[in-house]
Amino acid sequence: MLFAFSVAPATTDTPDASMAAAVAEAIYVVKQSGLPYETTSMFTTIEGSWDEVMPVIKQACDAVAKTSSRVSLVLKADLRPGFSGELTGKVERVNEALERLE
């Protein structure tokens, strides 16, 4: 199963309102989990079961909460039990379909 999430502080004390340091703390939690993941400009997608992924997302939120008393979380999931390797597999299938169109 794939879980795409975005977590960020609702407040920041940096002069330019950057959230990069807090977001990096959250992504570090994901990295340390050992689960397959990918970070893009808007989301981090992590692959695993409910029981594997949800504690990681909570820990990522807790990491951001250390920098802000208010945290924003956006979560989207592709719940397809029994499939693995979909973090890259879905993209590969779309790219193959795109190549057939060109």
Short mmCIF file of C-alpha atoms in Angstrom, two decimals:
data_model
loop_
_atom_site.label_atom_id
_atom_site.label_comp_id
_atom_site.label_asym_id
_atom_site.label_seq_id
_atom_site.Cartn_x
_atom_site.Cartn_y
_atom_site.Cartn_z
CA MET A 1 0.00 0.00 0.00
CA LEU A 2 1.14 3.51 -0.75
CA PHE A 3 0.66 6.44 1.60
CA ALA A 4 1.44 9.94 0.31
CA PHE A 5 1.64 12.54 3.01
CA SER A 6 2.69 16.09 3.58
CA VAL A 7 3.46 17.31 7.06
CA ALA A 8 4.52 20.84 7.93
CA PRO A 9 4.48 23.24 10.83
CA ALA A 10 1.65 25.73 10.81
CA THR A 11 4.01 28.33 12.25
CA THR A 12 7.68 29.05 11.75
CA ASP A 13 10.14 31.41 13.33
CA THR A 14 12.41 31.74 10.30
CA PRO A 15 12.51 35.20 8.67
CA ASP A 16 11.60 33.78 5.25
CA ALA A 17 8.90 31.43 6.65
CA SER A 18 10.86 28.42 5.42
CA MET A 19 9.67 25.06 6.65
CA ALA A 20 12.57 23.08 5.20
CA ALA A 21 14.28 22.23 8.50
CA ALA A 22 11.08 20.93 10.10
CA VAL A 23 10.13 18.96 6.99
CA ALA A 24 13.63 17.47 6.89
CA GLU A 25 13.12 16.21 10.44
CA ALA A 26 9.94 14.44 9.32
CA ILE A 27 11.61 12.91 6.27
CA TYR A 28 14.49 11.74 8.43
CA VAL A 29 11.98 9.75 10.50
CA VAL A 30 10.72 8.13 7.30
CA LYS A 31 14.26 7.38 6.14
CA GLN A 32 15.12 5.77 9.48
CA SER A 33 12.05 3.50 9.23
CA GLY A 34 13.70 1.45 6.49
CA LEU A 35 10.50 1.39 4.45
CA PRO A 36 10.64 2.28 0.75
CA TYR A 37 9.87 5.96 0.23
CA GLU A 38 10.18 8.81 -2.21
CA THR A 39 10.08 12.54 -1.57
CA THR A 40 8.90 15.05 -4.15
CA SER A 41 8.35 18.79 -3.90
CA MET A 42 4.89 18.37 -2.35
CA PHE A 43 4.65 14.89 -0.76
CA THR A 44 6.56 11.98 0.67
CA THR A 45 5.21 8.60 -0.42
CA ILE A 46 5.96 5.59 1.73
CA GLU A 47 5.16 1.95 0.95
CA GLY A 48 4.09 -0.64 3.49
CA SER A 49 1.15 -2.01 5.44
CA TRP A 50 -1.13 0.06 7.69
CA ASP A 51 0.67 -1.26 10.76
CA GLU A 52 4.09 -0.39 9.35
CA VAL A 53 3.33 3.04 7.90
CA MET A 54 0.93 4.73 10.30
CA PRO A 55 3.37 4.78 13.26
CA VAL A 56 6.00 6.32 10.96
CA ILE A 57 3.61 9.06 9.85
CA LYS A 58 2.74 9.75 13.49
CA GLN A 59 6.43 9.94 14.40
CA ALA A 60 7.00 12.33 11.47
CA CYS A 61 4.19 14.54 12.79
CA ASP A 62 5.70 14.39 16.27
CA ALA A 63 9.06 15.49 14.85
CA VAL A 64 7.47 18.54 13.23
CA ALA A 65 5.53 19.29 16.41
CA LYS A 66 8.85 19.93 18.14
CA THR A 67 9.14 23.11 16.05
CA SER A 68 5.52 24.26 16.10
CA SER A 69 2.58 23.90 18.43
CA ARG A 70 0.36 23.38 15.39
CA VAL A 71 1.03 20.85 12.61
CA SER A 72 -0.66 20.37 9.24
CA LEU A 73 -0.98 16.83 7.82
CA VAL A 74 -2.36 15.86 4.41
CA LEU A 75 -2.67 12.11 3.80
CA LYS A 76 -3.66 10.16 0.69
CA ALA A 77 -3.53 6.36 0.42
CA ASP A 78 -3.69 3.73 -2.30
CA LEU A 79 -4.93 0.70 -0.35
CA ARG A 80 -4.13 -2.33 -2.49
CA PRO A 81 -3.17 -5.22 -0.21
CA GLY A 82 -1.06 -7.96 -1.72
CA PHE A 83 0.91 -5.72 -4.07
CA SER A 84 4.45 -4.55 -3.48
CA GLY A 85 6.94 -2.51 -5.44
CA GLU A 86 4.20 -0.08 -6.43
CA LEU A 87 6.25 2.96 -5.43
CA THR A 88 8.07 2.56 -8.73
CA GLY A 89 5.79 0.08 -10.50
CA LYS A 90 2.91 2.50 -10.96
CA VAL A 91 5.21 5.13 -12.48
CA GLU A 92 6.86 2.59 -14.78
CA ARG A 93 3.47 1.46 -16.14
CA VAL A 94 2.40 5.04 -16.82
CA ASN A 95 5.71 5.81 -18.55
CA GLU A 96 5.36 2.70 -20.71
CA ALA A 97 1.84 3.77 -21.70
CA LEU A 98 3.11 7.27 -22.44
CA GLU A 99 5.85 5.89 -24.71
CA ARG A 100 3.22 3.97 -26.71
CA LEU A 101 1.43 7.25 -27.32
CA GLU A 102 4.49 9.02 -28.69
#
